[in-house]
CSV table of C-alpha atoms in Angstrom, one decimal:
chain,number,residue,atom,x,y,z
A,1,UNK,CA,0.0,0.0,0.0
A,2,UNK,CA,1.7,3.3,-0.9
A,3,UNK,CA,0.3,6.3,1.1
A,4,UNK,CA,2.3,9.0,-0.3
A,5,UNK,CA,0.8,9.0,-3.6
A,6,UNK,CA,-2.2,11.4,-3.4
A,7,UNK,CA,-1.0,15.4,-3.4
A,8,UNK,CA,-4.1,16.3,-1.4
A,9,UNK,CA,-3.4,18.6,1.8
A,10,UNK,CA,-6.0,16.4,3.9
A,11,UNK,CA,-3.0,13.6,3.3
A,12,UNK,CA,-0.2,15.7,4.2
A,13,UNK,CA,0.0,14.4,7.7
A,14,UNK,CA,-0.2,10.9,7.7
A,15,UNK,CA,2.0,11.0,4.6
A,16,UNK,CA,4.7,12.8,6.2
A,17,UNK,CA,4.2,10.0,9.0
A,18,UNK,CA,4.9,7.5,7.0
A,19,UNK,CA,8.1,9.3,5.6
A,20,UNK,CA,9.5,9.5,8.9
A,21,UNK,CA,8.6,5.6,9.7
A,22,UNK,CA,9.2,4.6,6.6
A,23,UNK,CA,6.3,2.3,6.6
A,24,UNK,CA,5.7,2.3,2.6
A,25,UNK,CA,3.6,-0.9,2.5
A,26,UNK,CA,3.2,-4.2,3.9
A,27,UNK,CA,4.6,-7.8,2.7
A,28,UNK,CA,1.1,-9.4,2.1
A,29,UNK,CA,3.6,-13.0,0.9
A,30,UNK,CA,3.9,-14.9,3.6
A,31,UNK,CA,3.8,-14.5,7.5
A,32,UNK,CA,7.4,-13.7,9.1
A,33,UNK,CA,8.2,-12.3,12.7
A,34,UNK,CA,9.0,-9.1,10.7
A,35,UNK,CA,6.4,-8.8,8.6
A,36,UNK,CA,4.0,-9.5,11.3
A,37,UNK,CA,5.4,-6.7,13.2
A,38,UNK,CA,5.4,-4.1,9.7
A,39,UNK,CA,1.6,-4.9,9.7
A,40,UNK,CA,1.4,-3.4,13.2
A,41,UNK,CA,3.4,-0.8,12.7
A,42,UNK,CA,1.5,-0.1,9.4
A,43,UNK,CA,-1.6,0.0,12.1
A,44,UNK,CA,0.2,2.3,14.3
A,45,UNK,CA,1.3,4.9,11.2
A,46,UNK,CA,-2.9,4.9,9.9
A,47,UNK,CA,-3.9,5.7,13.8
A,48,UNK,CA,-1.5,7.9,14.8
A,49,UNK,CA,-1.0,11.6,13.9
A,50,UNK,CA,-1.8,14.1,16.9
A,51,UNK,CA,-5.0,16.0,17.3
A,52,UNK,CA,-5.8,18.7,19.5
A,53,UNK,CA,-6.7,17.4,23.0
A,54,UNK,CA,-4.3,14.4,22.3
A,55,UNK,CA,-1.3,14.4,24.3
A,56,UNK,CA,2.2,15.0,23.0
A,57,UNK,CA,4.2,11.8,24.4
A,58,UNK,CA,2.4,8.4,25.1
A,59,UNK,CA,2.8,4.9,24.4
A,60,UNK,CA,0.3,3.4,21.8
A,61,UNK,CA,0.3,-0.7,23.1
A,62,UNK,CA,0.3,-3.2,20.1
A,63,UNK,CA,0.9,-6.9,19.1
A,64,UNK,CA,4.3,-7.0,19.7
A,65,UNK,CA,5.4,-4.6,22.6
A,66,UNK,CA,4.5,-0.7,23.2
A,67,UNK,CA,5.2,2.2,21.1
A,68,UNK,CA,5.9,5.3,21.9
A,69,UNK,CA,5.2,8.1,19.8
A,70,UNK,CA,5.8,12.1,20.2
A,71,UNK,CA,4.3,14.6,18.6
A,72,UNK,CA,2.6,12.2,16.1
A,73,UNK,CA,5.9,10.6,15.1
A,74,UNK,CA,6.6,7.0,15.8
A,75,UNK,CA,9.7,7.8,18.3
A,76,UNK,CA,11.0,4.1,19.6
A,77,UNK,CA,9.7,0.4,20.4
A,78,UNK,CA,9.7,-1.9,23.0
A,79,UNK,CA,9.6,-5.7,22.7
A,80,UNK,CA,9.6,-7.2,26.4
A,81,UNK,CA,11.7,-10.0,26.9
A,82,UNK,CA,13.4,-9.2,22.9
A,83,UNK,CA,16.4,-7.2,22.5
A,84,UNK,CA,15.5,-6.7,18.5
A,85,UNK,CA,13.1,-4.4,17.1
A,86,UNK,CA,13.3,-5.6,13.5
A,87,UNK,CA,13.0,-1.7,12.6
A,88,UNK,CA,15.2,1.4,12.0
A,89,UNK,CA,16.5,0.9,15.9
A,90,UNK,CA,18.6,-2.3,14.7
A,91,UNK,CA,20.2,-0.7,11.5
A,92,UNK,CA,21.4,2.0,13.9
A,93,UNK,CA,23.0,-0.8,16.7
A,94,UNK,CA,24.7,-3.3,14.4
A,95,UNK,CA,27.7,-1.1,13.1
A,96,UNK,CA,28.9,-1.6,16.6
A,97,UNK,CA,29.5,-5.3,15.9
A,98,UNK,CA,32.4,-4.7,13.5
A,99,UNK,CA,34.4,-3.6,17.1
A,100,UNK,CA,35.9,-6.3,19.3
A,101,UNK,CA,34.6,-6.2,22.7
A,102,UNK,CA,37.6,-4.0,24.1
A,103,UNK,CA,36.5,-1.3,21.4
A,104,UNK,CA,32.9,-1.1,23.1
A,105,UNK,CA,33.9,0.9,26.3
A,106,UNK,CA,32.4,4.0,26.0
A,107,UNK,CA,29.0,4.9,23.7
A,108,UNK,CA,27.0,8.4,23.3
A,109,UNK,CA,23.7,8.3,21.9
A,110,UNK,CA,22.5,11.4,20.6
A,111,UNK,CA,18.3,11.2,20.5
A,112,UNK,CA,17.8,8.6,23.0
A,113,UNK,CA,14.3,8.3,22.7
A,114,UNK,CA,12.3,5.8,24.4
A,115,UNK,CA,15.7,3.4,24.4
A,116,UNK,CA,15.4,1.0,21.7
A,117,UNK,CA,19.2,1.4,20.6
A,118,UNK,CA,20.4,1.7,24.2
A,119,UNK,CA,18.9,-2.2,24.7
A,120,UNK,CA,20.5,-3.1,21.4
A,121,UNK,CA,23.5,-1.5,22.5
A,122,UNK,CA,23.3,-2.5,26.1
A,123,UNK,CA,23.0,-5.7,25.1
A,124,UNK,CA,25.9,-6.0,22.6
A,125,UNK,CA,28.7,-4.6,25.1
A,126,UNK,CA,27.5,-4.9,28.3
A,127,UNK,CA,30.3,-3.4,29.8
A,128,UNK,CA,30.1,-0.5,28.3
A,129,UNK,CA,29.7,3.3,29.7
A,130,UNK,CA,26.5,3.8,27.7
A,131,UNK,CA,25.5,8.5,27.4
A,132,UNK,CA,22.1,9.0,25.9
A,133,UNK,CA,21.5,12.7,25.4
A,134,UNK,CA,17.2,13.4,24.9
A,135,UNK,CA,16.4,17.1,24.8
A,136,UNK,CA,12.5,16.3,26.1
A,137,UNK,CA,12.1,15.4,29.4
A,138,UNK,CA,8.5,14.4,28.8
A,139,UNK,CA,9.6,11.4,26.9
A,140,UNK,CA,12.5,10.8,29.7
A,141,UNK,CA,9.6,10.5,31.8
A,142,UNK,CA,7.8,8.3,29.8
A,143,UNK,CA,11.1,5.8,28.5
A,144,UNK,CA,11.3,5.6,32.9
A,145,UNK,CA,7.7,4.5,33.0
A,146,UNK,CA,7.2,2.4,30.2
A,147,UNK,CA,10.0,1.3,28.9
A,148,UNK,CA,12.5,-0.1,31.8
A,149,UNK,CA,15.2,3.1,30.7
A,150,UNK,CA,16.9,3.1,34.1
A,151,UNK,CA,17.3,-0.7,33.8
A,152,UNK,CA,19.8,-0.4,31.2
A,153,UNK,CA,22.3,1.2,32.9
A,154,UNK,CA,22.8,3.9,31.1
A,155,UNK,CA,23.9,7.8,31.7
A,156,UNK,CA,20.7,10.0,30.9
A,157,UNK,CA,21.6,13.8,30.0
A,158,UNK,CA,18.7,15.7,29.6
A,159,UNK,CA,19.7,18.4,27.7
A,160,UNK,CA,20.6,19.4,23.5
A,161,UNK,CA,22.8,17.8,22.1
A,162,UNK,CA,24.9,20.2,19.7
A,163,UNK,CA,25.3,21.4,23.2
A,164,UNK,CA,26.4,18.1,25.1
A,165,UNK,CA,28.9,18.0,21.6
A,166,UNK,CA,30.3,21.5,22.4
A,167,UNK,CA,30.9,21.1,26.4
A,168,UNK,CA,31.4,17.1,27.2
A,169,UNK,CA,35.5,17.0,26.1
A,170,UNK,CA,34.8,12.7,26.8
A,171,UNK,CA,35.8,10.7,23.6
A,172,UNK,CA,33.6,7.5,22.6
A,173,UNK,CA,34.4,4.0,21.2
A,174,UNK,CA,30.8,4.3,19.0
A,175,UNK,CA,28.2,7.4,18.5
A,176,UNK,CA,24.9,7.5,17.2
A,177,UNK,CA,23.1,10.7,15.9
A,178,UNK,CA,19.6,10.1,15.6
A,179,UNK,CA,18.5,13.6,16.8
A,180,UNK,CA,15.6,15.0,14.8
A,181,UNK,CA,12.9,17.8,15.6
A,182,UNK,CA,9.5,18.7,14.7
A,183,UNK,CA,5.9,17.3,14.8
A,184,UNK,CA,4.2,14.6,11.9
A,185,UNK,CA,3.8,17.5,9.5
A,186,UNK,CA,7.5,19.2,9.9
A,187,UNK,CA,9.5,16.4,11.1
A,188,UNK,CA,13.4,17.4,10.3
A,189,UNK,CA,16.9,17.1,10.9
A,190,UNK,CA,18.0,20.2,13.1
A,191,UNK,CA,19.6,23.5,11.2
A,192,UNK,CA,22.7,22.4,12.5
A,193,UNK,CA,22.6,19.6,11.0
A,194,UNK,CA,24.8,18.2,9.2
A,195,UNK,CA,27.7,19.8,10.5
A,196,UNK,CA,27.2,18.7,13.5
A,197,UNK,CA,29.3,15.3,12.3
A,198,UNK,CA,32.5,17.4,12.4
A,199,UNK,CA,31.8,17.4,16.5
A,200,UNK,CA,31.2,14.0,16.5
A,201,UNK,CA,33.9,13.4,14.8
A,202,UNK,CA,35.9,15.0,17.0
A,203,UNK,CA,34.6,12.9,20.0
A,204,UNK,CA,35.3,9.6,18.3
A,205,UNK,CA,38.1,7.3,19.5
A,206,UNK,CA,40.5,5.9,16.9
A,207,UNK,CA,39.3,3.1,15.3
A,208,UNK,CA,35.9,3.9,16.8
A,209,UNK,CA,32.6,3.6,14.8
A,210,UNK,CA,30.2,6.7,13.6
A,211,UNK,CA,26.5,6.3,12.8
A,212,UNK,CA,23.6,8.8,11.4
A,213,UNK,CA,20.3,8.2,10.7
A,214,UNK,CA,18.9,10.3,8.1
A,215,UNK,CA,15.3,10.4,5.6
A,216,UNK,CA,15.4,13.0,3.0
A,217,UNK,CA,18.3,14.5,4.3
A,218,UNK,CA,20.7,11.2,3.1
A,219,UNK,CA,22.7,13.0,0.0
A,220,UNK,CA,23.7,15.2,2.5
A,221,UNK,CA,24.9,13.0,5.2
A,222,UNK,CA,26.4,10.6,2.6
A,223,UNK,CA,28.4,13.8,0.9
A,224,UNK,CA,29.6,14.9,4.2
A,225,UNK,CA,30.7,11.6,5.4
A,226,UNK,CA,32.6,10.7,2.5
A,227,UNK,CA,34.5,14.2,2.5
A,228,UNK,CA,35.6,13.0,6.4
A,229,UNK,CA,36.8,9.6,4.4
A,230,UNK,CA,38.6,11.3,1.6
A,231,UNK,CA,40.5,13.5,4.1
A,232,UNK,CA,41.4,10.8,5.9
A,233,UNK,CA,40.0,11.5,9.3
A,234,UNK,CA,39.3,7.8,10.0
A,235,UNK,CA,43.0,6.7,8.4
A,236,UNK,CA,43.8,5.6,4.9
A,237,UNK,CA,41.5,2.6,5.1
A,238,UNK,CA,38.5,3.9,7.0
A,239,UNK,CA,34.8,2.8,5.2
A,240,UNK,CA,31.9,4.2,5.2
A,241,UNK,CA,28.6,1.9,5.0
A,242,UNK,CA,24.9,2.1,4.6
A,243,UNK,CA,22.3,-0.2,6.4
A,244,UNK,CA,18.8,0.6,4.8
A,245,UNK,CA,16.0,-1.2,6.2
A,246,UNK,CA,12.8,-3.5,4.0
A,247,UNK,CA,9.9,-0.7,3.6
A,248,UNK,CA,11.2,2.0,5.5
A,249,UNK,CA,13.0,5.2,4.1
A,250,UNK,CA,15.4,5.7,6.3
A,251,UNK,CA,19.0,5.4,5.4
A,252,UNK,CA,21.9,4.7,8.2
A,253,UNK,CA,24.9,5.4,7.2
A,254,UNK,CA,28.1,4.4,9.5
A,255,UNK,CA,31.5,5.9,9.4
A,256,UNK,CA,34.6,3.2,10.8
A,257,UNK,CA,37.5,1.2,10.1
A,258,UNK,CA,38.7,-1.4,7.9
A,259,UNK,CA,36.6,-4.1,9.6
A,260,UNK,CA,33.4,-2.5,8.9
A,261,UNK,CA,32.1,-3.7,5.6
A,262,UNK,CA,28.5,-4.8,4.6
A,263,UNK,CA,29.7,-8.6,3.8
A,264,UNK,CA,31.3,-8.6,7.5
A,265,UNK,CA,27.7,-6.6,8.8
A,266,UNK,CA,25.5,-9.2,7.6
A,267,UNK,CA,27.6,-12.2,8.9
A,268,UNK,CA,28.2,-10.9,12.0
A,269,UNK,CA,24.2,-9.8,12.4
A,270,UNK,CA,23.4,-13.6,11.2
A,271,UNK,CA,24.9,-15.2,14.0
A,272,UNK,CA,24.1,-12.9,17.3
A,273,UNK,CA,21.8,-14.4,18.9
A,274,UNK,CA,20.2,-10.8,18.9
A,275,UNK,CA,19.8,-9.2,16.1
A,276,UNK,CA,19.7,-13.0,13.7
A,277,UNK,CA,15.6,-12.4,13.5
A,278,UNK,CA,16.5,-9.3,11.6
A,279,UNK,CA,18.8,-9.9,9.1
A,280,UNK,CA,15.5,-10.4,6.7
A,281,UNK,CA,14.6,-6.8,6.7
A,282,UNK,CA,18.5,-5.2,7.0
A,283,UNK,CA,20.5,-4.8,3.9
A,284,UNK,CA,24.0,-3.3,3.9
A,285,UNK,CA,26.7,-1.8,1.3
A,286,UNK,CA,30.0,-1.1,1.4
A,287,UNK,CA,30.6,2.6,0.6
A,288,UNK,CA,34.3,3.8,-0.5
A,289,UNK,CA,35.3,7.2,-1.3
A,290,UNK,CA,32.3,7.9,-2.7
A,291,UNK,CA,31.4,4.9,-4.6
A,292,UNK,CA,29.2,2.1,-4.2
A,293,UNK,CA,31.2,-1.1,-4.8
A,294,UNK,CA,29.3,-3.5,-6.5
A,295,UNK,CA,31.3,-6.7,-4.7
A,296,UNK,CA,29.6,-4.9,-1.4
A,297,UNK,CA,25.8,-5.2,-2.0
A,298,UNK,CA,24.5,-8.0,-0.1
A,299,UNK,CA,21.5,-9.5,-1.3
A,300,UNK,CA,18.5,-7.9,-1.0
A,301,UNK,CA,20.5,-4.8,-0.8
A,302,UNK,CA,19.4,-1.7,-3.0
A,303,UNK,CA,21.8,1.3,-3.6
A,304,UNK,CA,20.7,4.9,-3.9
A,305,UNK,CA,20.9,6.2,-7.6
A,306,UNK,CA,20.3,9.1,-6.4
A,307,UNK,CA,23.5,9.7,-3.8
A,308,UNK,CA,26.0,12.0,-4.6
């Protein structure tokens, strides 16, 4: 089902809802974990929206967990007793799996959300000193009530996180920027974005991994990720990668070392025990100085025709 086809304004919300999930249709061959969960997702995308009287943060309950959503926007997932959530949360956690275990010391997640990445995370290096920086305290609240947040051990800054880049001199072994503003109809990547990347750069470890979610804004990321590539900033051999996920429009695009590649991704996602469930909605490609190398599409993998 494609929801973005009609021009109408009385669409313009729910379309720009599904933009932001990425919930283009749902597999109708075959029932899968995944696909079972993209149908109630799909529900989720055609009943959400916000309405006056409705309030900003809550958590909508459906087959598989609770989600919570803000502002209209489908903000994170909770699966008790799974550490997956076959969705965008995943593509965003696996990059770390091209680091040995000493490499996973230290993580900063910028958009924390609800916590789906920090359990991912959490539960990939659970040694690690894991910094979630989430600007509204509403859905602090909310990821404390609902979603087990202050189980995870994690360091919770409320506060913004250009700010948190600019005045926290700690370095990190892996970051994730998934920061974005807005309600369903104006849903966005900050202005300072993406130049903020140059920060977290700066905060990365050697050797250390770099991931950014992005939607319509993924030419730009991609452009200013390979520039960091071409000048070297992650050594002569660094590699950039992108990690799309089935029926959603997102595009995460990680920034590492020589060991991350999308052939070594999708092994090493097939065999933790997990993240295996969703290896059938992830693809991955190897990106290298701007080029997509053909010998780095998985299967199932599409590349963008349209990156620059």
């Amino acid at each position: 089902m494609l929801l973005v086809e009609s021009p109408s304004p009385s669409c313009s919300r729910i379309a720009l809802l599904v933009i932001l999930c990425g919930c283009f249709h749902v597999p109708s061959d075959g029932f899968t974990p995944a696909a079972h969960l993209q149908r109630s997702l799909h529900r989720l995308v055609l009943c959400a929206g916000q309405s006056s009287g409705e309030p900003r943060v809550y958590v909508e309950t459906i087959d598989e967990g609770q989600a919570l959503v803000v502002d209209g926007t489908f903000a994170s997932l909770y699966r008790p007793g799974k550490v997956s959530t076959n969705c965008v949360w995943d593509a965003l956690a696996v990059p770390m799996l091209a680091l040995p275990q000493e490499r996973r010391r230290r993580v900063l997640l910028l958009g924390l959300g609800g916590g789906s990445v920090a359990r991912i995370v959490r539960a990939l290096a659970p040694e690690a000193e894991i910094v979630g920086v989430e600007l509204d305290a509403e859905v602090i609240a909310v990821a404390r009530e609902h979603f087990g947040l202050d189980d995870m051990a994690l360091e919770v800054i409320e506060g913004d996180a250009l700010e948190f880049l600019r005045s926290d001199t700690r370095s990190f072994d892996y970051i994730v920027d998934d920061v974005f503003i807005g309600d369903c109809d104006t849903v966005c990547r900050p202005d300072w974005f993406p130049f903020a990347l140059d920060l977290e750069c700066e905060r990365l470890r050697t050797g250390g991994v770099l991931v950014s979610n992005s939607i319509d804004e993924h030419k730009a990321v991609a452009r200013h990720l390979r520039g960091h590539l071409r000048r070297g900033t992650f050594g002569p051999e660094g590699t950039l990668v992108r990690v799309d996920v089935k029926d959603y429009s997102n595009h995460i695009f990680a920034l590492g070392p020589p060991s991350l590649s999308g052939s070594s991704l999708r092994e090493a996602v097939g065999s933790n025990v997990h993240l295996a469930e969703s290896l059938e909605v992830l693809s991955f490609c190897t990106v290298e100085h701007g080029i997509f190398k053909s010998r780095g599409v998985e299967q199932n993998a599409v590349t963008d025709p349209h990156s620059t």
